[in-house]
Amino acid sequence: MNRDDTFKKRTRLNPVILVFFGSLVSGLIYLGYTSSSIRFKVQRFCFNITKEHQESVLLQLPQGLSFNQPSVVGPDGKIVPVTPWLAPIVWEGTFDPTLIDSVYKQQNVTIATTVFALGKYTVFLKEFLESAEQNYFVGFHVHYYIFTDHPEEVPDVKLGEGHQLTVMTVDSSNRWQEMTLRRMERLEKLIESRLVKEADYVFSLDVDTKFYARWGAETLGRLVGVLHPGYYQTPREQFPYERRPESQAFIPYSEGDYYYGGAVLGGAVKDVYEVAKTCREQLDIDAAKSIEAAWQEESHLNKYFVYNKPSKLLSPEYLWQDFKPQTNEVKIIRFSQVIKNYAAVRPNP
Ligand SMILES: CC(=O)N[C@H]1[C@@H](OP(=O)(O)OP(=O)(O)OC[C@H]2O[C@@H](n3ccc(=O)[nH]c3=O)[C@H](O)[C@@H]2O)O[C@H](CO)[C@H](O)[C@@H]1O
Ligand SMILES: [Mn+2]
């Protein structure tokens, strides 16, 4: 058969093939409109594409860009509910708790929560866990991972439905700075070994804290940081960012929008992994040069957030300090640092 014959054969076959595929396609379209299961699959497929797209948008910023510092409370005393890159700032009154919980319940999400209690900090666990059980993601799947060098001191707190706790025994350190900054490395490893399979979202929280009010699905997002209660009305050149250029956490006086607290870091497992891994790498570079940033991992977290913007910010309602009097703009204190005697709980000054 020469090339011409093949060509003729193909052209002769074409109408048959066309009719066949034509009926197949119209049949599928018909089924698509009549069969609910196919329609459901088509809808799910489209939904996944949209979701994937929205969730993967990284909010990166080049270094050296000049921009004005945004305010958190306006001159009229009113709260500002959004950042200049259009991320929500979660305040009381900006969300409907029942509605937002229902939205995330549909997705059957699991929230991993890492808490470090090394050395004498195990004393904070009881109040932390008891108050969390009253307020923190009530009715959701929550898995606490308690990292400690004293597993026998983890209190037996009754957990609500869907909540579970795993004790992770780790080596002791003799410097408090070491305990706080190694959280990044331990979080990174935990995500690699377990959380990728066990959770959708993860929060890393300070243990010297207490919940006073609801903390629910309004805090979920791709990458979540909290505004530090001590600096949300401070000019950025006075932020306690690391200012020595030798440190990887260095931020120039003309940059940075907010000062974030190291006590809360959260988001989707994959996005928090990027933060933990990057901060751990930067901490390692600093350690090799014998530099420790002003506020350890909090300084590195702030550096990360200046150039990789969080997709959601929690207002200081989500990180207060018990010694700080409540202010007008803060209608509800949800989570707060308890008053601690530094000399009594830390192993070194
Ligand atoms: C409110 C807030 O944002 N606090 C941050 C701030 O001071 P803080 O005074 O809150 O630091 P901190 O003493 O609470 O240490 C941070 C956390 O490390 C753990 N820990 C620390 C010491 C110890 O002996 N055992 C132990 O388990 C524990 O989970 C504790 O909550 O700066 C720290 C870094 O310098 C962290 O970024 C804190 O999150
Ligand atoms: Mn603390």
Short mmCIF file of C-alpha atoms and ligand atoms in Angstrom, two decimals:
data_model
loop_
_atom_site.label_atom_id
_atom_site.label_comp_id
_atom_site.label_asym_id
_atom_site.label_seq_id
_atom_site.Cartn_x
_atom_site.Cartn_y
_atom_site.Cartn_z
CA MET A 1 0.00 0.00 0.00
CA ASN A 2 1.53 3.30 -1.00
CA ARG A 3 1.15 6.60 0.84
CA ASP A 4 -1.77 7.67 -1.37
CA ASP A 5 -3.72 4.50 -0.61
CA THR A 6 -3.20 4.97 3.12
CA PHE A 7 -4.38 8.52 2.79
CA LYS A 8 -7.52 7.41 0.89
CA LYS A 9 -8.23 4.70 3.44
CA ARG A 10 -7.94 7.29 6.22
CA THR A 11 -10.26 9.72 4.46
CA ARG A 12 -12.74 6.90 3.83
CA LEU A 13 -12.65 5.90 7.50
CA ASN A 14 -12.96 9.42 8.79
CA PRO A 15 -16.75 9.82 8.50
CA VAL A 16 -17.25 6.56 10.42
CA ILE A 17 -14.88 7.63 13.16
CA LEU A 18 -16.44 11.06 13.29
CA VAL A 19 -19.94 9.65 13.69
CA PHE A 20 -18.72 7.28 16.40
CA PHE A 21 -16.92 9.96 18.44
CA GLY A 22 -19.68 12.44 17.79
CA SER A 23 -22.26 10.16 19.40
CA LEU A 24 -19.87 9.33 22.26
CA VAL A 25 -19.32 13.00 23.08
CA SER A 26 -23.03 13.93 22.83
CA GLY A 27 -23.84 10.88 24.98
CA LEU A 28 -21.38 12.05 27.63
CA ILE A 29 -22.73 15.60 27.55
CA TYR A 30 -26.27 14.24 27.91
CA LEU A 31 -25.17 12.05 30.83
CA GLY A 32 -23.34 15.00 32.33
CA TYR A 33 -26.55 16.96 32.47
CA THR A 34 -28.74 14.11 33.64
CA SER A 35 -26.50 12.02 35.89
CA SER A 36 -25.87 13.71 39.20
CA SER A 37 -22.77 11.64 39.93
CA ILE A 38 -20.99 12.79 36.77
CA ARG A 39 -22.07 16.36 37.33
CA PHE A 40 -20.72 16.12 40.86
CA LYS A 41 -17.37 14.86 39.57
CA VAL A 42 -17.16 17.66 37.00
CA GLN A 43 -17.94 20.22 39.70
CA ARG A 44 -15.37 18.68 42.06
CA PHE A 45 -12.78 18.78 39.31
CA CYS A 46 -13.36 22.48 38.63
CA PHE A 47 -13.43 23.21 42.36
CA ASN A 48 -10.05 21.50 42.81
CA ILE A 49 -8.47 23.58 40.06
CA THR A 50 -9.72 26.83 41.63
CA LYS A 51 -8.71 25.77 45.12
CA GLU A 52 -5.26 24.63 44.02
CA HIS A 53 -4.72 27.94 42.24
CA GLN A 54 -5.82 30.12 45.15
CA GLU A 55 -3.89 28.16 47.74
CA SER A 56 -0.63 28.17 45.83
CA VAL A 57 -0.33 31.94 45.33
CA LEU A 58 2.85 32.99 47.13
CA LEU A 59 2.95 36.56 48.32
CA GLN A 60 6.62 37.29 47.80
CA LEU A 61 8.19 40.73 47.91
CA PRO A 62 11.61 41.76 46.52
CA GLN A 63 14.14 43.15 49.01
CA GLY A 64 14.69 46.90 49.00
CA LEU A 65 11.21 47.93 47.84
CA SER A 66 10.05 51.12 49.53
CA PHE A 67 6.50 51.19 50.90
CA ASN A 68 4.71 52.91 53.73
CA GLN A 69 4.17 51.17 57.04
CA PRO A 70 0.52 50.12 57.27
CA SER A 71 -1.49 50.95 60.39
CA VAL A 72 -3.25 48.37 62.51
CA VAL A 73 -5.54 50.86 64.26
CA GLY A 74 -6.71 53.92 62.30
CA PRO A 75 -6.47 57.55 63.56
CA ASP A 76 -10.19 57.27 64.47
CA GLY A 77 -9.35 54.38 66.80
CA LYS A 78 -11.04 51.86 64.47
CA ILE A 79 -9.36 48.54 63.73
CA VAL A 80 -7.95 47.93 60.26
CA PRO A 81 -9.20 44.54 58.99
CA VAL A 82 -6.93 44.07 55.97
CA THR A 83 -3.25 44.40 55.01
CA PRO A 84 -1.92 46.36 51.97
CA TRP A 85 -1.55 42.99 50.16
CA LEU A 86 -5.21 42.23 50.94
CA ALA A 87 -4.76 39.59 53.59
CA PRO A 88 -7.43 39.69 56.30
CA ILE A 89 -6.48 40.73 59.82
CA VAL A 90 -8.76 38.71 62.08
CA TRP A 91 -10.53 40.80 64.71
CA GLU A 92 -13.76 40.26 66.61
CA GLY A 93 -16.60 41.43 64.34
CA THR A 94 -14.85 40.56 61.04
CA PHE A 95 -16.17 36.97 60.88
CA ASP A 96 -19.20 34.89 61.78
CA PRO A 97 -18.00 32.07 64.07
CA THR A 98 -20.86 29.68 63.30
CA LEU A 99 -20.60 30.22 59.56
CA ILE A 100 -16.81 29.88 59.34
CA ASP A 101 -16.71 26.78 61.54
CA SER A 102 -19.36 25.15 59.32
CA VAL A 103 -17.35 25.92 56.19
CA TYR A 104 -14.22 24.21 57.53
CA LYS A 105 -16.16 21.34 59.13
CA GLN A 106 -17.33 20.39 55.63
CA GLN A 107 -13.68 19.83 54.79
CA ASN A 108 -13.13 17.55 57.81
CA VAL A 109 -9.79 19.17 58.61
CA THR A 110 -7.22 18.07 61.19
CA ILE A 111 -5.22 20.74 63.00
CA ALA A 112 -1.86 19.60 64.37
CA THR A 113 -0.64 21.73 67.27
CA THR A 114 2.95 21.66 68.45
CA VAL A 115 3.79 22.79 71.97
CA PHE A 116 7.24 22.77 73.55
CA ALA A 117 7.66 22.33 77.28
CA LEU A 118 11.29 21.79 78.16
CA GLY A 119 13.01 22.19 81.51
CA LYS A 120 10.71 23.93 83.98
CA TYR A 121 8.20 25.01 81.34
CA THR A 122 6.21 21.81 81.95
CA VAL A 123 4.51 23.77 84.77
CA PHE A 124 2.58 25.69 82.10
CA LEU A 125 1.12 22.61 80.41
CA LYS A 126 -1.87 22.04 82.67
CA GLU A 127 -3.42 25.50 82.29
CA PHE A 128 -2.49 25.61 78.62
CA LEU A 129 -4.21 22.31 77.82
CA GLU A 130 -7.22 22.80 80.11
CA SER A 131 -7.95 26.24 78.68
CA ALA A 132 -7.32 25.01 75.12
CA GLU A 133 -9.89 22.27 75.60
CA GLN A 134 -12.47 24.92 76.49
CA ASN A 135 -11.69 27.26 73.60
CA TYR A 136 -9.37 25.90 70.91
CA PHE A 137 -10.98 24.34 67.83
CA VAL A 138 -13.78 22.80 69.87
CA GLY A 139 -15.53 20.17 67.72
CA PHE A 140 -12.63 19.87 65.24
CA HIS A 141 -9.94 17.20 64.89
CA VAL A 142 -7.00 18.50 66.92
CA HIS A 143 -3.76 16.59 67.53
CA TYR A 144 -1.38 18.06 70.10
CA TYR A 145 2.28 17.08 69.84
CA ILE A 146 3.92 17.94 73.16
CA PHE A 147 7.71 18.12 72.93
CA THR A 148 9.37 17.71 76.29
CA ASP A 149 12.46 16.42 78.06
CA HIS A 150 10.26 15.44 81.05
CA PRO A 151 7.54 13.18 79.62
CA GLU A 152 6.48 12.10 83.11
CA GLU A 153 5.46 15.71 83.87
CA VAL A 154 2.88 15.95 81.08
CA PRO A 155 -0.44 16.27 82.94
CA ASP A 156 -3.34 13.99 82.26
CA VAL A 157 -5.93 16.42 80.91
CA LYS A 158 -9.30 15.16 79.72
CA LEU A 159 -9.54 15.89 76.01
CA GLY A 160 -12.73 16.68 74.12
CA GLU A 161 -14.12 14.62 71.26
CA GLY A 162 -11.82 14.49 68.24
CA HIS A 163 -8.85 15.80 70.24
CA GLN A 164 -5.74 13.67 70.86
CA LEU A 165 -2.29 14.16 72.32
CA THR A 166 1.11 12.63 71.59
CA VAL A 167 4.14 13.16 73.80
CA MET A 168 7.41 13.60 71.89
CA THR A 169 10.45 13.07 74.11
CA VAL A 170 13.43 15.23 73.16
CA ASP A 171 16.87 16.00 74.58
CA SER A 172 17.24 18.73 77.19
CA SER A 173 19.12 21.95 76.51
CA ASN A 174 20.86 24.10 79.11
CA ARG A 175 20.08 27.47 77.49
CA TRP A 176 16.53 28.79 77.11
CA GLN A 177 17.52 30.45 73.82
CA GLU A 178 18.43 27.00 72.48
CA MET A 179 15.05 25.57 73.53
CA THR A 180 13.05 28.27 71.80
CA LEU A 181 15.07 28.43 68.58
CA ARG A 182 15.26 24.66 68.10
CA ARG A 183 11.47 24.64 67.76
CA MET A 184 11.90 25.43 64.04
CA GLU A 185 14.10 22.40 63.40
CA ARG A 186 11.82 20.11 65.40
CA LEU A 187 8.75 21.41 63.61
CA GLU A 188 10.46 20.86 60.25
CA LYS A 189 11.28 17.23 61.15
CA LEU A 190 7.83 16.55 62.58
CA ILE A 191 6.17 17.80 59.40
CA GLU A 192 8.45 15.60 57.28
CA SER A 193 7.97 12.48 59.36
CA ARG A 194 4.30 12.75 60.33
CA LEU A 195 2.27 15.86 59.64
CA VAL A 196 2.34 15.53 55.85
CA LYS A 197 0.20 12.44 56.40
CA GLU A 198 -1.57 13.29 59.65
CA ALA A 199 -2.79 16.90 59.33
CA ASP A 200 -4.09 19.63 57.04
CA TYR A 201 -3.08 22.62 59.15
CA VAL A 202 -0.52 23.13 61.89
CA PHE A 203 -0.09 25.70 64.65
CA SER A 204 3.03 26.08 66.79
CA LEU A 205 2.15 27.81 70.07
CA ASP A 206 4.08 29.04 73.12
CA VAL A 207 3.27 27.04 76.26
CA ASP A 208 3.54 29.89 78.83
CA THR A 209 0.08 30.94 77.73
CA LYS A 210 -3.61 30.54 78.39
CA PHE A 211 -6.80 30.63 76.29
CA TYR A 212 -9.57 32.93 77.54
CA ALA A 213 -11.97 32.84 74.57
CA ARG A 214 -12.75 31.16 71.28
CA TRP A 215 -9.98 30.32 68.81
CA GLY A 216 -11.59 28.58 65.82
CA ALA A 217 -11.64 28.13 62.05
CA GLU A 218 -11.31 31.89 61.46
CA THR A 219 -7.58 31.40 62.13
CA LEU A 220 -7.09 28.85 59.34
CA GLY A 221 -5.29 29.89 56.18
CA ARG A 222 -2.32 29.12 53.95
CA LEU A 223 0.21 31.02 56.08
CA VAL A 224 -0.76 32.69 59.35
CA GLY A 225 1.12 35.05 61.68
CA VAL A 226 0.08 37.02 64.75
CA LEU A 227 0.61 40.72 65.47
CA HIS A 228 2.75 41.03 68.59
CA PRO A 229 0.72 42.83 71.29
CA GLY A 230 3.65 45.04 72.25
CA TYR A 231 4.33 46.61 68.84
CA TYR A 232 1.16 46.99 66.79
CA GLN A 233 1.24 50.77 67.16
CA THR A 234 5.01 51.22 67.00
CA PRO A 235 6.88 52.95 64.13
CA ARG A 236 8.76 50.24 62.23
CA GLU A 237 12.21 51.70 62.85
CA GLN A 238 11.59 50.92 66.53
CA PHE A 239 10.59 47.29 65.93
CA PRO A 240 12.96 44.90 67.72
CA TYR A 241 13.94 43.31 64.38
CA GLU A 242 17.54 42.09 64.08
CA ARG A 243 19.54 45.11 62.88
CA ARG A 244 23.04 43.67 62.45
CA PRO A 245 23.67 42.98 58.73
CA GLU A 246 25.88 40.00 59.69
CA SER A 247 22.79 38.08 60.80
CA GLN A 248 20.51 36.32 58.30
CA ALA A 249 17.59 37.85 60.23
CA PHE A 250 18.70 41.41 59.37
CA ILE A 251 15.94 43.80 58.29
CA PRO A 252 16.83 47.42 57.33
CA TYR A 253 15.11 50.28 59.19
CA SER A 254 13.20 51.30 56.05
CA GLU A 255 11.53 47.90 55.53
CA GLY A 256 8.97 45.73 57.28
CA ASP A 257 5.28 46.30 57.86
CA TYR A 258 4.36 44.56 61.11
CA TYR A 259 6.13 42.98 64.07
CA TYR A 260 4.97 39.37 64.48
CA GLY A 261 5.07 37.38 67.72
CA GLY A 262 7.10 34.16 67.78
CA ALA A 263 4.49 32.57 70.04
CA VAL A 264 2.11 31.75 67.17
CA LEU A 265 2.92 30.37 63.73
CA GLY A 266 0.37 28.52 61.64
CA GLY A 267 -1.03 27.57 58.29
CA ALA A 268 -1.27 24.73 55.80
CA VAL A 269 1.25 21.99 56.56
CA LYS A 270 3.23 22.55 53.34
CA ASP A 271 3.51 26.34 53.85
CA VAL A 272 4.53 26.10 57.51
CA TYR A 273 7.13 23.55 56.40
CA GLU A 274 8.72 26.20 54.15
CA VAL A 275 8.87 28.67 57.06
CA ALA A 276 10.32 26.14 59.51
CA LYS A 277 12.90 24.85 57.01
CA THR A 278 13.99 28.34 55.92
CA CYS A 279 14.25 29.66 59.48
CA ARG A 280 16.18 26.55 60.56
CA GLU A 281 18.62 27.05 57.66
CA GLN A 282 19.08 30.74 58.51
CA LEU A 283 19.55 29.91 62.21
CA ASP A 284 22.24 27.38 61.21
CA ILE A 285 24.11 29.98 59.13
CA ASP A 286 24.00 32.42 62.05
CA ALA A 287 25.11 29.73 64.52
CA ALA A 288 28.12 28.88 62.32
CA LYS A 289 29.08 32.57 62.57
CA SER A 290 28.35 32.62 66.32
CA ILE A 291 25.59 35.20 65.88
CA GLU A 292 22.29 34.86 67.69
CA ALA A 293 19.53 37.16 66.46
CA ALA A 294 18.01 39.64 68.92
CA TRP A 295 14.89 37.52 69.50
CA GLN A 296 16.11 34.14 68.32
CA GLU A 297 13.64 32.38 65.98
CA GLU A 298 11.15 35.26 66.34
CA SER A 299 13.65 37.51 64.50
CA HIS A 300 14.03 34.97 61.68
CA LEU A 301 10.26 34.55 61.47
CA ASN A 302 9.88 38.32 61.10
CA LYS A 303 12.47 38.33 58.33
CA TYR A 304 10.60 35.52 56.54
CA PHE A 305 7.29 37.37 56.81
CA VAL A 306 8.67 40.64 55.42
CA TYR A 307 9.52 38.93 52.12
CA ASN A 308 6.96 36.09 52.15
CA LYS A 309 3.75 37.70 53.30
CA PRO A 310 1.32 35.72 55.43
CA SER A 311 -2.05 35.12 53.77
CA LYS A 312 -3.86 35.82 57.05
CA LEU A 313 -2.91 37.84 60.14
CA LEU A 314 -4.30 37.36 63.61
CA SER A 315 -4.92 40.54 65.56
CA PRO A 316 -3.44 40.93 69.06
CA GLU A 317 -6.68 39.32 70.37
CA TYR A 318 -4.86 36.09 69.52
CA LEU A 319 -1.70 36.97 71.47
CA TRP A 320 -2.00 39.21 74.47
CA GLN A 321 0.07 39.51 77.64
CA ASP A 322 -1.61 39.11 81.03
CA PHE A 323 0.33 42.03 82.49
CA LYS A 324 -0.87 44.37 79.71
CA PRO A 325 -4.12 46.26 80.38
CA GLN A 326 -6.82 45.61 77.73
CA THR A 327 -7.10 48.42 75.15
CA ASN A 328 -10.15 49.83 73.34
CA GLU A 329 -9.56 48.15 70.00
CA VAL A 330 -9.13 44.72 71.59
CA LYS A 331 -12.69 43.64 72.36
CA ILE A 332 -11.82 40.08 73.35
CA ILE A 333 -8.62 38.56 74.67
CA ARG A 334 -8.48 35.02 73.31
CA PHE A 335 -4.94 33.83 74.01
CA SER A 336 -2.45 35.47 76.33
CA GLN A 337 1.02 35.05 77.80
CA VAL A 338 0.75 34.32 81.51
CA ILE A 339 2.93 36.23 83.91
CA LYS A 340 6.08 34.25 84.59
CA ASN A 341 9.03 34.62 86.88
CA TYR A 342 11.82 34.41 84.32
CA ALA A 343 14.48 33.62 86.91
CA ALA A 344 12.44 30.74 88.31
CA VAL A 345 11.54 29.01 85.03
CA ARG A 346 14.55 29.59 82.80
CA PRO A 347 17.81 27.65 83.24
CA ASN A 348 19.97 30.72 82.44
CA PRO A 349 19.59 34.53 82.30
C1 LIG B 1 4.89 36.50 73.05
C2 LIG B 1 5.96 36.06 72.15
O1 LIG B 1 5.86 36.22 70.96
N1 LIG B 1 7.00 35.43 72.76
C3 LIG B 1 8.26 35.16 72.09
C4 LIG B 1 9.37 35.82 72.87
O2 LIG B 1 9.53 35.64 74.28
P1 LIG B 1 8.95 34.70 75.47
O3 LIG B 1 9.30 35.29 76.77
O4 LIG B 1 7.52 34.41 75.27
O5 LIG B 1 9.80 33.32 75.30
P2 LIG B 1 9.55 32.00 76.14
O6 LIG B 1 10.41 32.01 77.36
O7 LIG B 1 8.11 31.78 76.35
O8 LIG B 1 10.13 30.91 75.13
C5 LIG B 1 9.39 30.50 74.00
C6 LIG B 1 8.90 29.05 74.13
O9 LIG B 1 10.01 28.15 74.13
C7 LIG B 1 9.75 27.04 74.99
N2 LIG B 1 10.70 27.03 76.13
C8 LIG B 1 11.48 28.12 76.42
C9 LIG B 1 12.36 28.09 77.48
C10 LIG B 1 12.45 26.94 78.30
O10 LIG B 1 13.20 26.85 79.27
N3 LIG B 1 11.65 25.87 77.98
C11 LIG B 1 10.78 25.90 76.93
O11 LIG B 1 10.06 24.92 76.69
C12 LIG B 1 8.31 27.22 75.47
O12 LIG B 1 7.43 26.59 74.57
C13 LIG B 1 8.14 28.73 75.41
O13 LIG B 1 6.77 29.09 75.38
O14 LIG B 1 10.61 35.53 72.23
C14 LIG B 1 10.95 34.16 72.13
C15 LIG B 1 12.28 34.07 71.44
O15 LIG B 1 13.25 34.70 72.15
C16 LIG B 1 9.88 33.41 71.35
O16 LIG B 1 9.86 33.86 70.00
C17 LIG B 1 8.53 33.66 71.99
O17 LIG B 1 7.55 33.00 71.23
MN MN B 2 6.31 32.75 75.77
#
